[in-house]
XYZ file of C-alpha atoms in Angstrom:
371
model
C -4.115 62.306 12.418
C -5.655 59.814 14.879
C -8.305 57.156 14.275
C -10.923 59.369 15.917
C -10.373 62.403 13.661
C -12.928 63.176 10.937
C -11.972 62.589 7.329
C -13.589 64.947 4.794
C -15.451 63.163 2.025
C -16.405 64.557 -1.381
C -19.504 66.768 -1.562
C -21.846 66.359 1.365
C -20.743 62.786 2.052
C -18.707 63.925 5.074
C -21.742 64.570 7.262
C -24.665 62.556 8.594
C -28.275 63.681 8.194
C -28.045 65.286 11.642
C -25.097 67.435 10.537
C -22.448 65.665 12.620
C -19.205 64.675 10.978
C -18.506 61.107 9.875
C -15.523 59.604 11.645
C -13.739 56.852 9.685
C -10.878 54.664 10.918
C -7.470 55.280 9.452
C -5.379 52.168 8.659
C -2.393 51.808 10.936
C 0.920 51.961 9.113
C 2.791 48.645 8.893
C 6.260 48.927 10.450
C 9.083 48.239 8.046
C 10.669 45.712 10.403
C 7.685 43.278 10.593
C 8.845 39.947 9.078
C 6.668 38.082 6.537
C 4.747 34.998 7.717
C 7.142 32.144 8.487
C 7.416 29.494 5.800
C 6.653 25.981 7.032
C 9.667 23.748 7.447
C 8.958 20.175 6.373
C 10.983 17.354 7.943
C 13.446 15.443 5.790
C 12.292 12.041 4.509
C 14.235 8.934 3.508
C 12.471 6.718 0.970
C 13.542 3.054 1.076
C 13.033 0.760 -1.899
C 14.015 -2.927 -2.169
C 14.252 -4.028 -5.806
C 14.703 -7.315 -7.642
C 14.231 -7.726 -11.398
C 12.447 -4.385 -11.754
C 13.947 -3.103 -15.013
C 10.504 -2.438 -16.503
C 9.277 -0.132 -13.758
C 12.250 1.177 -11.769
C 12.915 4.395 -13.689
C 9.249 5.453 -13.596
C 8.972 4.688 -9.898
C 12.139 6.637 -9.034
C 11.013 9.561 -11.188
C 7.710 9.846 -9.331
C 9.441 9.729 -5.947
C 12.030 12.396 -6.655
C 9.468 14.465 -8.561
C 7.195 14.821 -5.514
C 6.366 18.454 -4.718
C 7.561 18.241 -1.138
C 8.928 21.179 0.834
C 11.516 19.165 2.752
C 14.594 17.199 1.817
C 14.129 13.836 0.107
C 16.586 11.004 -0.314
C 16.057 7.598 -1.896
C 17.873 4.475 -0.697
C 17.614 1.558 -3.144
C 18.476 -1.932 -1.856
C 19.705 -3.968 -4.821
C 18.920 -7.674 -4.801
C 20.594 -10.222 -7.112
C 18.575 -9.281 -10.196
C 18.872 -11.247 -13.417
C 17.879 -8.325 -15.631
C 19.187 -4.776 -16.075
C 17.885 -3.473 -12.731
C 21.361 -2.841 -11.262
C 22.587 -1.004 -14.331
C 19.497 1.216 -14.394
C 19.825 1.944 -10.669
C 23.494 2.922 -11.001
C 22.689 5.204 -13.899
C 19.939 6.878 -11.876
C 22.234 7.294 -8.852
C 24.961 8.810 -11.031
C 22.515 11.407 -12.346
C 20.981 12.369 -8.971
C 22.941 12.743 -5.723
C 19.789 12.115 -3.682
C 19.941 8.410 -4.567
C 21.946 5.931 -2.469
C 22.535 2.294 -3.387
C 23.000 -0.529 -0.868
C 23.434 -4.250 -1.384
C 20.806 -6.857 -0.516
C 22.534 -10.177 -1.327
C 19.616 -12.372 -0.242
C 17.134 -10.513 -2.437
C 14.496 -10.858 0.272
C 12.247 -7.866 0.790
C 12.557 -7.478 4.590
C 16.354 -7.795 4.478
C 16.490 -5.131 1.768
C 14.209 -2.833 3.740
C 16.314 -3.171 6.883
C 19.534 -2.510 4.951
C 18.009 0.590 3.372
C 16.712 1.904 6.710
C 20.174 1.408 8.229
C 21.711 3.512 5.435
C 18.991 6.181 5.569
C 19.817 9.641 6.915
C 16.475 10.930 8.171
C 13.898 10.373 10.916
C 10.923 9.682 8.648
C 11.071 6.508 6.560
C 8.771 6.007 3.556
C 8.568 2.571 1.967
C 8.057 2.272 -1.778
C 8.374 -0.797 -4.021
C 10.120 -0.886 -7.367
C 6.841 -1.464 -9.230
C 4.888 1.170 -7.297
C 4.326 4.770 -8.402
C 3.463 7.475 -5.862
C 0.610 9.764 -6.850
C 1.246 13.537 -6.712
C 1.175 14.996 -3.207
C 1.650 11.626 -1.519
C 4.660 12.558 0.598
C 3.278 15.860 1.864
C -0.059 14.289 2.802
C 1.661 11.405 4.578
C 3.971 13.616 6.635
C 1.092 15.906 7.576
C -0.916 12.887 8.765
C 2.031 11.643 10.824
C 2.134 14.993 12.587
C -1.628 15.442 12.993
C -2.439 11.905 14.196
C 0.719 11.049 16.121
C 0.726 7.694 14.307
C 3.794 5.495 14.009
C 2.843 4.530 10.451
C 0.467 6.041 7.908
C -0.488 4.602 4.546
C -3.279 4.260 2.057
C -4.503 2.493 -1.039
C -2.855 0.132 -3.454
C -4.324 1.128 -6.822
C -3.600 -1.778 -9.142
C -3.368 -0.628 -12.772
C -3.029 -3.105 -15.624
C -2.166 -2.600 -19.271
C -2.798 -5.988 -20.889
C -6.225 -7.680 -20.604
C -4.735 -10.178 -18.144
C -3.248 -7.419 -15.978
C -6.523 -5.485 -16.103
C -8.392 -8.540 -14.841
C -5.857 -9.052 -12.045
C -6.071 -5.363 -11.113
C -9.865 -5.556 -10.894
C -9.619 -8.686 -8.746
C -7.128 -6.957 -6.430
C -9.588 -4.128 -5.828
C -12.543 -6.443 -5.242
C -13.804 -7.909 -1.982
C -14.249 -11.169 -3.874
C -10.596 -11.128 -4.862
C -8.576 -10.047 -1.819
C -11.179 -10.150 0.882
C -11.930 -6.494 1.478
C -8.888 -5.037 3.251
C -9.193 -1.240 3.322
C -5.853 -0.730 1.578
C -7.152 -2.800 -1.349
C -10.787 -1.714 -1.672
C -10.824 1.618 0.178
C -12.484 2.707 3.376
C -12.888 5.463 5.936
C -9.831 7.289 7.221
C -8.797 6.180 10.685
C -6.917 3.573 12.734
C -6.226 0.400 10.755
C -4.914 -3.131 11.108
C -2.436 -2.586 8.295
C -1.795 -0.238 5.378
C -0.120 -0.488 1.996
C 3.621 0.300 2.123
C 3.677 3.011 4.815
C 5.461 6.129 6.044
C 7.047 5.447 9.442
C 8.617 7.214 12.363
C 12.152 5.860 12.364
C 12.426 5.674 16.141
C 9.480 3.248 16.250
C 11.032 1.058 13.557
C 14.323 0.928 15.437
C 12.671 0.309 18.809
C 10.760 -2.683 17.400
C 13.751 -4.143 15.572
C 12.685 -3.227 12.049
C 11.114 -5.639 9.586
C 11.183 -9.305 10.593
C 13.427 -10.863 7.950
C 11.948 -14.293 8.638
C 8.831 -13.202 6.767
C 9.621 -13.252 3.067
C 5.969 -12.279 2.562
C 3.499 -10.524 4.879
C 6.348 -8.663 6.596
C 4.367 -5.411 6.374
C 1.343 -6.914 8.108
C 3.544 -8.531 10.771
C 5.346 -5.246 11.477
C 2.075 -3.330 11.720
C 0.813 -5.933 14.176
C 3.876 -5.381 16.380
C 3.416 -1.619 16.097
C -0.147 -1.920 17.383
C 0.902 -4.365 20.103
C 3.411 -1.761 21.300
C 0.579 0.718 21.811
C 1.352 2.751 18.699
C -1.097 3.816 16.003
C -1.340 2.635 12.388
C -3.382 5.116 10.343
C -5.156 4.558 7.025
C -6.140 7.350 4.647
C -7.729 6.797 1.220
C -6.075 10.057 0.141
C -2.710 8.272 0.118
C -2.543 6.161 -3.014
C 0.185 4.275 -4.837
C -0.342 2.714 -8.244
C 0.827 -0.865 -8.579
C 1.510 -3.003 -11.638
C 0.070 -6.485 -11.029
C 1.603 -9.759 -12.149
C 1.590 -10.120 -15.908
C 1.292 -13.913 -16.391
C -0.499 -16.920 -14.953
C 2.649 -18.538 -13.469
C 3.615 -15.289 -11.721
C 0.110 -14.843 -10.309
C -0.161 -18.437 -9.083
C 3.303 -18.297 -7.514
C 2.523 -14.986 -5.802
C -0.693 -16.196 -4.200
C 0.660 -19.628 -3.280
C 3.431 -17.968 -1.282
C 0.999 -15.396 0.132
C -1.164 -18.214 1.508
C 1.863 -20.053 2.842
C 3.125 -17.003 4.715
C -0.333 -16.081 5.965
C -0.453 -19.463 7.677
C 2.910 -18.655 9.261
C 1.579 -15.336 10.577
C -1.443 -17.095 12.096
C 0.810 -19.767 13.600
C 2.902 -17.126 15.365
C -0.029 -14.809 16.161
C -3.114 -17.047 16.550
C -5.235 -14.158 17.824
C -5.053 -12.574 14.363
C -7.002 -15.319 12.595
C -10.079 -14.047 10.734
C -12.652 -15.321 8.272
C -11.016 -13.281 5.520
C -7.776 -15.253 5.842
C -9.433 -18.637 6.339
C -11.865 -18.398 3.418
C -9.378 -19.461 0.672
C -8.124 -22.623 2.455
C -11.656 -23.600 3.492
C -12.928 -23.208 -0.075
C -9.918 -25.048 -1.509
C -10.330 -27.908 0.961
C -14.061 -28.178 0.253
C -13.495 -28.295 -3.509
C -10.809 -30.968 -3.180
C -12.894 -33.059 -0.804
C -15.962 -32.706 -2.994
C -14.082 -33.629 -6.157
C -12.513 -36.696 -4.507
C -15.874 -37.814 -3.124
C -17.608 -37.194 -6.436
C -14.971 -39.112 -8.384
C -15.098 -41.998 -5.918
C -18.879 -42.082 -6.090
C -18.808 -42.085 -9.879
C -16.271 -44.926 -10.042
C -17.835 -46.996 -7.251
C -21.400 -46.263 -8.249
C -22.313 -44.733 -4.883
C -24.975 -42.064 -5.520
C -24.464 -40.321 -2.183
C -20.787 -39.683 -2.867
C -21.601 -38.235 -6.263
C -23.103 -35.273 -4.468
C -19.527 -34.250 -3.737
C -19.412 -32.753 -7.218
C -21.729 -30.040 -5.929
C -18.814 -28.330 -4.153
C -16.723 -27.558 -7.267
C -19.833 -26.881 -9.363
C -21.220 -24.387 -6.851
C -17.819 -22.714 -6.606
C -17.585 -22.304 -10.379
C -21.086 -20.824 -10.521
C -20.239 -18.443 -7.683
C -17.055 -17.265 -9.395
C -18.892 -16.722 -12.683
C -21.581 -14.667 -10.940
C -19.004 -12.614 -9.043
C -17.005 -12.038 -12.220
C -20.085 -10.791 -14.047
C -20.733 -8.285 -11.278
C -17.124 -7.201 -10.676
C -16.106 -7.118 -14.327
C -18.464 -4.367 -15.439
C -16.635 -1.671 -17.340
C -13.642 -3.836 -18.228
C -12.696 -4.522 -21.860
C -14.272 -7.769 -23.006
C -10.951 -9.626 -23.128
C -10.297 -8.753 -19.492
C -13.853 -9.775 -18.571
C -13.303 -13.112 -20.284
C -10.295 -14.046 -18.137
C -11.567 -12.571 -14.854
C -13.241 -15.825 -13.652
C -10.011 -17.773 -14.133
C -8.017 -15.004 -12.449
C -10.277 -15.054 -9.380
C -10.146 -18.843 -9.192
C -6.350 -18.809 -9.521
C -6.054 -16.321 -6.669
C -8.426 -18.227 -4.366
C -7.085 -21.715 -4.997
C -3.406 -20.760 -5.078
C -3.749 -18.929 -1.762
C -5.675 -21.894 -0.323
C -3.147 -24.447 -1.580
C -0.261 -22.428 -0.175
C -2.003 -22.180 3.192
C -2.826 -25.901 3.303
C 0.186 -27.492 1.646
C 2.987 -24.916 1.483
C 6.222 -25.963 3.163
C 6.686 -24.444 6.585
C 9.580 -21.966 6.586
C 12.478 -22.489 8.967
C 14.109 -19.960 11.252
C 13.504 -17.832 14.299
C 10.481 -15.571 13.981
C 10.894 -13.690 17.241
C 11.423 -9.947 17.404
């Protein structure tokens, strides 16, 4: 029977009102040898992870990486620094239980050196960076690889979602995600998908990493920003997407927080020294505020001791800063538990002033910074 032949229908349904026969199409038979739709082949990915003293978070981070629902092959290369806790033992146990895990040594313990060692040992052409205290959200790897292919970018990345458990950590996490805390970078506070200055962590094309010489091991901090700058200078694309998110456990004590931001400010000054065109108000705000507070406090103290009324006005600088931090904390702290709200002003001040002090007074690092 052909498509044009009439099919009889029940009753009088096989004829029109004018008496002519209805002609209905007949489905064509499907040949037995037609293959099913091809299944997409996802490229293999090597995840690189430098670790140092990460016994609290390593197992959870590794579990989320290897548990990603990704259609391609995954391997994880962990660069072990000289940890003082049980990180090495945990890593060896994980590697023994899963053949996808490789371990390499990072004697210096420095992040860029560990990243470069892990990339060298990696097997695949796509390199995803993850830290030992970061946890990938479901679907991260598939979304990242798809964006690499769709955008042609050299590096894609997204948001750092800081998540705290203690009141102190919750306050730090809120400060991380606030424009008042870290200055409004898209990978901290979110933004529109598109080309970016830098992204959190990142999923890279290996050939671009190798062509640019990898991570600059001079930069103990800010090595991700420095690499992304070189990527953009080479005419390649860095792509931000808020759909790519990694949870991050913030520092859990005052000394750790102060140390982190002091060194961040110190290394930010080093980046600006090497790349002066990258200076921006966001990076200069902490040292300017810190310098103004110090100058105001010194002038105010001198005026009080010497009885010079004009110099006493210097106290306005620290007083205005404290009032500004309290106001910002009231606005940014909404929804936090009251204990976290109570420490948020001190957390913000610690971040600002530690960064500023590191920028102004931190010792200049030695070594060649060229790449």
